[in-house]
XYZ file of C-alpha atoms in Angstrom:
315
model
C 0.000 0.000 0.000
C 1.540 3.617 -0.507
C 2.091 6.501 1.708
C -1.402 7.618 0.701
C -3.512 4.457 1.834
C -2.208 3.457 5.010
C -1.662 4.637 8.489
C 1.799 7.164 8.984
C 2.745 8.674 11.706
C 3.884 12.418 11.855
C 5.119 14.175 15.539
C 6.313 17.232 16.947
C 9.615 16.355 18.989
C 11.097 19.025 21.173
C 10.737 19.957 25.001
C 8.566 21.271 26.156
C 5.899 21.051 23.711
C 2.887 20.404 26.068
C 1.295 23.587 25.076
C 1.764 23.445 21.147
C -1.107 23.739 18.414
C 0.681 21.809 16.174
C -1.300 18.637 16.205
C -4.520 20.223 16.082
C -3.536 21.940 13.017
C -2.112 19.151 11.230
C -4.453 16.759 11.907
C -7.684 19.019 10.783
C -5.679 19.637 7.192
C -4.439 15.995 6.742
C -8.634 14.911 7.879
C -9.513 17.590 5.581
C -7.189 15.771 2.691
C -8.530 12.626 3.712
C -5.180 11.404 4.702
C -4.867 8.371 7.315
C -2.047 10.390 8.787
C -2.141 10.761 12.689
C 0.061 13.734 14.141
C 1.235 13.416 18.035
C 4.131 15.233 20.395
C 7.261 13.285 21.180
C 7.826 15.203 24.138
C 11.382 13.845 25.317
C 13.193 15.762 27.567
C 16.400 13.878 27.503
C 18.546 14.334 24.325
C 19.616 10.334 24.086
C 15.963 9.583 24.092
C 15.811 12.639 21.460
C 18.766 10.875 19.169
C 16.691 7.352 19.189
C 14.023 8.908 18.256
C 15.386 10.391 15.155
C 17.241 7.136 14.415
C 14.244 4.758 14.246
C 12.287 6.888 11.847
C 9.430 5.479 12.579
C 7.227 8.431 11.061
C 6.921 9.884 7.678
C 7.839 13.215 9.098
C 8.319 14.924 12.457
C 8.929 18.531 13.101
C 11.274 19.634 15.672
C 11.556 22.479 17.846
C 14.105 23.605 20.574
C 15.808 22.370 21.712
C 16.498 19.548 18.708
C 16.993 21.342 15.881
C 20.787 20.819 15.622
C 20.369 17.213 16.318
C 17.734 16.503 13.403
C 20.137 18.401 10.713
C 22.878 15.465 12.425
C 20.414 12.843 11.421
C 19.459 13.745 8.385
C 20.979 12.285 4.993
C 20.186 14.906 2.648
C 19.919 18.513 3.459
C 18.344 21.684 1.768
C 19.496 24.908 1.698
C 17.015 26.298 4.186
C 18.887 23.982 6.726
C 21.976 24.098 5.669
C 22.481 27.676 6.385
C 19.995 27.729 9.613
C 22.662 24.898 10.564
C 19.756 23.357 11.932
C 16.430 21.619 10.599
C 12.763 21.614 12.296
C 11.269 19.053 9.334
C 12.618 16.066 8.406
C 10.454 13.988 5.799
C 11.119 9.975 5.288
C 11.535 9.809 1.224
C 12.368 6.296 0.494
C 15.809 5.617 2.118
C 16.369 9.098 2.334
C 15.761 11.399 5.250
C 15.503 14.908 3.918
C 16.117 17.965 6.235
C 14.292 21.874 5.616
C 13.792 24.619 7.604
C 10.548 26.227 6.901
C 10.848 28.780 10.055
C 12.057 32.229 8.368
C 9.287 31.390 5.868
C 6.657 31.276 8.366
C 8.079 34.151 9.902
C 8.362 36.435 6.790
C 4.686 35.280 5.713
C 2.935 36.227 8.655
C 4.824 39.628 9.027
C 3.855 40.601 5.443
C 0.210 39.629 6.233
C 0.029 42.294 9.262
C 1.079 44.790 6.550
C 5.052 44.428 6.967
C 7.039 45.371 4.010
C 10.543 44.069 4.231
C 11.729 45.748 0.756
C 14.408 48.162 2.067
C 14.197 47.225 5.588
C 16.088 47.099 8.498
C 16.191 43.958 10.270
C 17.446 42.965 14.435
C 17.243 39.451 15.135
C 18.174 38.435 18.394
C 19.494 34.695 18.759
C 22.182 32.910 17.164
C 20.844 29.417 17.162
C 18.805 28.095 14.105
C 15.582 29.540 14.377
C 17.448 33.030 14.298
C 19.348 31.970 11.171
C 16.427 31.105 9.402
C 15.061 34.070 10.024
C 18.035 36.058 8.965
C 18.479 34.076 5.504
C 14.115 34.185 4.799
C 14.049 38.320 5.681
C 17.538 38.617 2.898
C 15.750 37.050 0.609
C 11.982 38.672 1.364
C 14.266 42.291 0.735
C 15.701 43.165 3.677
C 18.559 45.879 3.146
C 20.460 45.701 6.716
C 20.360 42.474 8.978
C 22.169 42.186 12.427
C 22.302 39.062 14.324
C 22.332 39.600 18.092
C 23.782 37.609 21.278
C 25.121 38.222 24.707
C 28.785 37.560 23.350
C 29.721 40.006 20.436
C 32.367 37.468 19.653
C 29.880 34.307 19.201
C 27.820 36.362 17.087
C 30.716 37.171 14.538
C 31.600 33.541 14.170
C 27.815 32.691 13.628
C 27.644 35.097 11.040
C 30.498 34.345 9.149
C 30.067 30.914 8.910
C 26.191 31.580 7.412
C 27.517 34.275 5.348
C 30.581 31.764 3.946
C 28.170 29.238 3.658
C 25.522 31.146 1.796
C 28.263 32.589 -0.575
C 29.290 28.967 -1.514
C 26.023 28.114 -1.932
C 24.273 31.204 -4.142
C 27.544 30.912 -6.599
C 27.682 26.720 -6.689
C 25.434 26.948 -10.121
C 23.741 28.892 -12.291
C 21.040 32.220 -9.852
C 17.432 30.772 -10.360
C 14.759 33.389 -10.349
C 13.114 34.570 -7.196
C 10.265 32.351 -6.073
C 8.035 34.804 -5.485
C 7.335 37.999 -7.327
C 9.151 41.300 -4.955
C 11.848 38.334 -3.782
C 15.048 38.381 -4.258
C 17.013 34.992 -6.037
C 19.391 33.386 -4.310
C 22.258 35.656 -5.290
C 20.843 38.876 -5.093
C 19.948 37.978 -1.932
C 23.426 37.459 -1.316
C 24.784 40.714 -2.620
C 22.604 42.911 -1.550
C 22.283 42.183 1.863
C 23.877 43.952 4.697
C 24.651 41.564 6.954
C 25.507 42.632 10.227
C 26.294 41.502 13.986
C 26.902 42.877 17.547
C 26.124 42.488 20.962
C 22.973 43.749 23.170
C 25.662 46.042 25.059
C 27.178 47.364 21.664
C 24.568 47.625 19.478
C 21.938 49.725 21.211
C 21.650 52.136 17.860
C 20.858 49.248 15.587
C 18.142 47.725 18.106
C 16.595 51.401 18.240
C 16.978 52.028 14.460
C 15.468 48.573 13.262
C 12.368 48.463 11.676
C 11.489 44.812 13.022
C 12.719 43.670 16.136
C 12.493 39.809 16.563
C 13.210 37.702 19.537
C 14.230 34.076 18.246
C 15.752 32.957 21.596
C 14.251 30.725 24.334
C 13.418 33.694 26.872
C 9.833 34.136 27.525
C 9.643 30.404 27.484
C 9.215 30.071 31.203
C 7.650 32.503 33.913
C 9.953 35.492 34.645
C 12.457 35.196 31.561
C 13.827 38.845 30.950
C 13.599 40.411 27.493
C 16.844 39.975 25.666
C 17.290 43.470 25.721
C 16.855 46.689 27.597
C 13.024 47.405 26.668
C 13.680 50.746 26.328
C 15.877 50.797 23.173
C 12.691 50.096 21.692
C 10.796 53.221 20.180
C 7.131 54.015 18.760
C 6.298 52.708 15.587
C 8.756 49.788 15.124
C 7.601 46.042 14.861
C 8.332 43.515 17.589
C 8.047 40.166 16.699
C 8.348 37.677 19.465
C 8.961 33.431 18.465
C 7.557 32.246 21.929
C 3.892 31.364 22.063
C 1.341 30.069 24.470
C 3.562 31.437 27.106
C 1.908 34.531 27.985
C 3.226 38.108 27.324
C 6.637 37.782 27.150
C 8.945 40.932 29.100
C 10.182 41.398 25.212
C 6.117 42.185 23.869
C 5.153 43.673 27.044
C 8.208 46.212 26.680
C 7.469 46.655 23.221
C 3.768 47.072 23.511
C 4.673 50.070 26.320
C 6.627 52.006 23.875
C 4.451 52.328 21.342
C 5.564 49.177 19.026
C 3.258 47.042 16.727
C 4.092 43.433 19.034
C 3.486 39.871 17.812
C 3.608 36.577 19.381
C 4.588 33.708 17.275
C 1.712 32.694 17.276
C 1.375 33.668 13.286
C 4.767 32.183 12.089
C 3.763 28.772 13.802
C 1.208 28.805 11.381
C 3.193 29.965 8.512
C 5.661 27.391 8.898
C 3.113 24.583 8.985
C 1.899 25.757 5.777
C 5.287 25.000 4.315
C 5.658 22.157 6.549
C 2.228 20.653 5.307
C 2.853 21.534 1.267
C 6.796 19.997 1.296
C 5.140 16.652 3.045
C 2.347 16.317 0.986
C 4.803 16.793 -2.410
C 6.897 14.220 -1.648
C 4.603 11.801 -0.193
C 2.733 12.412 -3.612
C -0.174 13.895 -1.668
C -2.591 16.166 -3.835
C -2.587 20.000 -1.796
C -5.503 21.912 -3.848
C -5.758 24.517 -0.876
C -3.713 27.795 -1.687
C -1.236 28.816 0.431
C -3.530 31.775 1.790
C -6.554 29.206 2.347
C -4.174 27.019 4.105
C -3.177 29.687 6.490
C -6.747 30.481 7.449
C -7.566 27.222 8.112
C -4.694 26.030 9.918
C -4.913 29.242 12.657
C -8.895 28.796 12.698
C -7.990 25.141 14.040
C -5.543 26.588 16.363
C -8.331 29.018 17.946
C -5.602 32.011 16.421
C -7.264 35.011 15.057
C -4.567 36.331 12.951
C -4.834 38.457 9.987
C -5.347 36.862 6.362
C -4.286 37.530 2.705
């Protein structure tokens, strides 16, 4: 029987994940397909348990959030771009003998920051983090338009060396064959992405002016994750009128949104890009399982937050 016609299973792995929307999501669109595909969490808290997980692939596909990302990019055989550069993967998708690794994160993020009205053409762009959610984000706002991108830590010094490695990496990468045409019309390829990005790093202690001057603020560390995390930042570099975009969900407000919200920003949750990265997650699985995906990407996106209970704004 194929993929189609029988039983597979799909999780979530990551800790802790007790409070994630992910499997009501996935399982309304995969009913709604009339897939026999049942999505759980693999809530393991102990990264051996995390690594045998991976290495029985016993699922068609599992997404993976912190703290695992790292360790699914290990595990995977083949690797796209998205990951490569993120050095780190949150999908993995069984294909054959093959276990393929993506990143769909800085594509969720992007989509649901141009659906609150967020133009990233010419933009200035803070990300705070230097694991892989932050990379993805980096790489997914060069390519959406972004003019000027720094990357963010506690340690100036870390945040060079993560930088130059995704830069390196990303120049091997966008001049390895022939620049294919942006995916989207008002992208940027591959390449031009490349060139005509700013990339940028610093410190929180350093690089007050280009937290203050960004137009987008995001938060893609851990903090806010449990009761009484700190912003990453001193709340009051930010100023009236920029956007604050925080990863953490289903946590609360976070000190970073709260902060935000009291000067005058425009502050999201991440709620939104969990959605927008399902959409991706949901359209790569169903192509190479050989699943038919009428729903547009939009429709998708609507659906998917109206089974999360989300009421986020729609193309």
């Amino acid at each position: 029987m194929s993929t189609l016609e029988t039983v597979e299973n799909l999780y979530l792995l990551g800790h802790p994940i007790a409070h994630s929307k992910s499997p009501v999501m996935y399982n309304a669109v995969y009913g709604r397909l009339g897939l026999p595909w049942c999505y759980e969490l693999a809530d393991l808290a102990c990264e051996d348990e995390a690594r045998a997980f991976l290495a029985a692939r016993d699922f068609l596909s599992v997404n993976i959030t912190t703290p695992y990302k790292p360790h699914a990019y290990e595990a995977a055989t083949h690797k796209a771009a998205s990951a490569k550069l993120a050095r780190g993967a949150n999908l993995l998708v069984k294909h054959g003998e093959a276990l393929l690794a993506y990143n769909t994160d800085g594509q969720g993020c992007v989509a649901f920051l141009e659906r609150t009205g967020f133009d990233f053409a010419g933009a200035s762009v803070a990300v705070c983090g230097t694991g892989p959610t932050a990379l993805a984000i980096v790489h997914a706002t060069a390519l959406a338009g972004a003019d000027e991108i720094v990357l963010l830590g506690r340690d100036k010094q870390r945040c060079r060396a993560v930088l130059e490695t995704y830069v390196r990496d990303f120049g091997t990468l966008a001049h390895a064959t022939i620049d294919l045409p942006a995916a989207d019309d008002g992208r940027r390829s591959f390449r031009e992405a490349f060139e005509d990005t700013a990339f940028k790093f610093g410190s929180y202690a350093t690089s007050t002016q280009a937290i203050s001057a960004a137009d987008v603020v995001v938060n893609a560390t851990p903090l806010g994750m449990r009761a009484g995390d700190p912003a990453p930042f001193d709340p009051a570099l930010f100023r009236p009128g920029q956007t604050a975009f925080d990863v953490v969900y289903g946590h609360g407000d976070t000190a970073f949104l709260a902060g935000a919200r009291d000067a005058g920003c425009c502050a999201l949750d991440g709620s939104g890009m969990l959605v927008g990265q399902a959409v991706v997650t949901a359209q790569t699985v169903c192509d190479i399982a050989g699943a038919p995906l009428a729903p547009s990407f939009d429709e998708l996106f609507a659906f998917m937050a109206d089974a999360a209970g989300f009421s986020l704004p729609v193309a």
